[in-house]
Short mmCIF file of C-alpha atoms in Angstrom, two decimals:
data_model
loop_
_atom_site.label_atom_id
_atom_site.label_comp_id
_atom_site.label_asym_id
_atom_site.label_seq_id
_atom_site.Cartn_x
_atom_site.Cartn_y
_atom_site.Cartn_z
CA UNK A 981 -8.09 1.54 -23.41
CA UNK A 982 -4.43 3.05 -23.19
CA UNK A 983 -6.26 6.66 -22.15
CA UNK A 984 -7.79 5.23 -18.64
CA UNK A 985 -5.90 6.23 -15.89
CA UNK A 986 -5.84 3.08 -14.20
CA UNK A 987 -3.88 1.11 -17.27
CA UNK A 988 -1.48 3.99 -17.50
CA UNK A 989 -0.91 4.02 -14.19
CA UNK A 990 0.37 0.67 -14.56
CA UNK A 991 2.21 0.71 -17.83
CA UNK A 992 5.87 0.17 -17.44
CA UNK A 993 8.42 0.89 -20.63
CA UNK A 994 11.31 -0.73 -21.36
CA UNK A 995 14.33 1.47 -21.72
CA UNK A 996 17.04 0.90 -23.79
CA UNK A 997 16.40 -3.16 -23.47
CA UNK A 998 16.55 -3.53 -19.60
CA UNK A 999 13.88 -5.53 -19.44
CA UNK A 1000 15.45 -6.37 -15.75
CA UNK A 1001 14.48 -3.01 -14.38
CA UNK A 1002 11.38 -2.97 -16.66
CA UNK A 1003 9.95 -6.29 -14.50
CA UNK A 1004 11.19 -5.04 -11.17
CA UNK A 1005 9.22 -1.96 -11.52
CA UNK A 1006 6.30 -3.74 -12.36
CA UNK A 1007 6.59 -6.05 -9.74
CA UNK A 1008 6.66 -3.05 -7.18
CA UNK A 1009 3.54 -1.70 -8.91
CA UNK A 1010 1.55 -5.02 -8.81
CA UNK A 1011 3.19 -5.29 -5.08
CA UNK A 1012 1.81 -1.90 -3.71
CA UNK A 1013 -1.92 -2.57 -5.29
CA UNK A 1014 -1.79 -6.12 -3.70
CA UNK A 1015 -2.25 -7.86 -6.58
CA UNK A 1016 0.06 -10.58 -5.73
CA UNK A 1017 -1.28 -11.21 -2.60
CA UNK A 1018 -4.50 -11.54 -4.04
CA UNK A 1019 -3.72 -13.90 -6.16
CA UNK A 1020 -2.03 -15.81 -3.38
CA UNK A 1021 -4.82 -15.82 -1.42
CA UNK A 1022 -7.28 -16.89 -4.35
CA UNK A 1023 -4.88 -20.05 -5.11
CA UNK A 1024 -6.35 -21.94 -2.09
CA UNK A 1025 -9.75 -21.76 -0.45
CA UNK A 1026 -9.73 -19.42 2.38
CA UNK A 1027 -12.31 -19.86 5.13
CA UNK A 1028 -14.91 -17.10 5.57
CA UNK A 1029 -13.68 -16.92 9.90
CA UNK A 1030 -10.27 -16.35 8.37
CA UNK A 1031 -11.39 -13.79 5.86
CA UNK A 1032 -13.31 -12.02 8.75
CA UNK A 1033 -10.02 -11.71 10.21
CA UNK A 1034 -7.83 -11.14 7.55
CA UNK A 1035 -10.35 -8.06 6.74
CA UNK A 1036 -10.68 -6.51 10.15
CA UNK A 1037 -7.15 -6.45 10.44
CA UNK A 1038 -6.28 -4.74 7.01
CA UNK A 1039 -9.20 -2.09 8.01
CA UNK A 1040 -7.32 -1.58 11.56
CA UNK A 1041 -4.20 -1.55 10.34
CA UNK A 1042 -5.71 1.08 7.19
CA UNK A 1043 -6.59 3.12 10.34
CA UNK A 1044 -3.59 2.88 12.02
CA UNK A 1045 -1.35 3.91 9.35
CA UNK A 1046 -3.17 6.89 8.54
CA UNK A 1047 -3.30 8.08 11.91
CA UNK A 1048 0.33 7.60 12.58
CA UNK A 1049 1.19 9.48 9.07
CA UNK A 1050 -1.22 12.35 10.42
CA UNK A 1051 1.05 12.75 13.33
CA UNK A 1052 3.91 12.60 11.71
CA UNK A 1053 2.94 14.88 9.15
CA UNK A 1054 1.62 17.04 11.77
CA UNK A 1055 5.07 17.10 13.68
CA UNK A 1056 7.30 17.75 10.64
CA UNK A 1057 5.09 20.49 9.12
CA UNK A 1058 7.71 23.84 8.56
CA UNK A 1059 6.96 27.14 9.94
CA UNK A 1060 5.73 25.88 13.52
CA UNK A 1061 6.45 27.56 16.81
CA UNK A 1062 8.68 26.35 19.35
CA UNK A 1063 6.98 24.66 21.59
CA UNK A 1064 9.49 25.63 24.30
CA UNK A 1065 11.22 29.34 24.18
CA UNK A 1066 14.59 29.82 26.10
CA UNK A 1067 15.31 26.62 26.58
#
């Protein structure tokens, strides 16, 4: 089991006894997969309207993100040409 990629991905080592550091890394990890808000949804009955919602908003937002990161990526790529010689 310690050779899938997913459980690597999410093993965090204590160095030197800093535990402290150890958890807040962890914590970021669990916090960027959503576990936490999973779990925080799960702790109380959520209505299916709600999780319509809740859905098609992550999926717009998914979509909006991405495109906005395209044009950014777009915009800071190196080696363009200046849009506007001379001035």
């Amino acid at each position: 089991m310690a050779n899938h990629l997913r459980f690597v991905g999410r093993t965090v080592m204590v160095q030197s006894g800093n535990v402290e550091a150890a958890y807040g890394v962890l914590n970021r990890i669990l916090a960027q997969d959503g576990v936490a808000d999973a779990v925080r949804r799960s702790r109380y009955y959520e209505k299916p309207s709600r999780a319509r919602r809740r859905r098609a908003f992550e999926a717009c937002r998914r979509v909006y993100c991405g495109e906005m990161a395209r044009r950014i990526a777009f915009l800071a790529r190196s080696g363009r040409q200046d849009p506007w010689p001379g001035c």
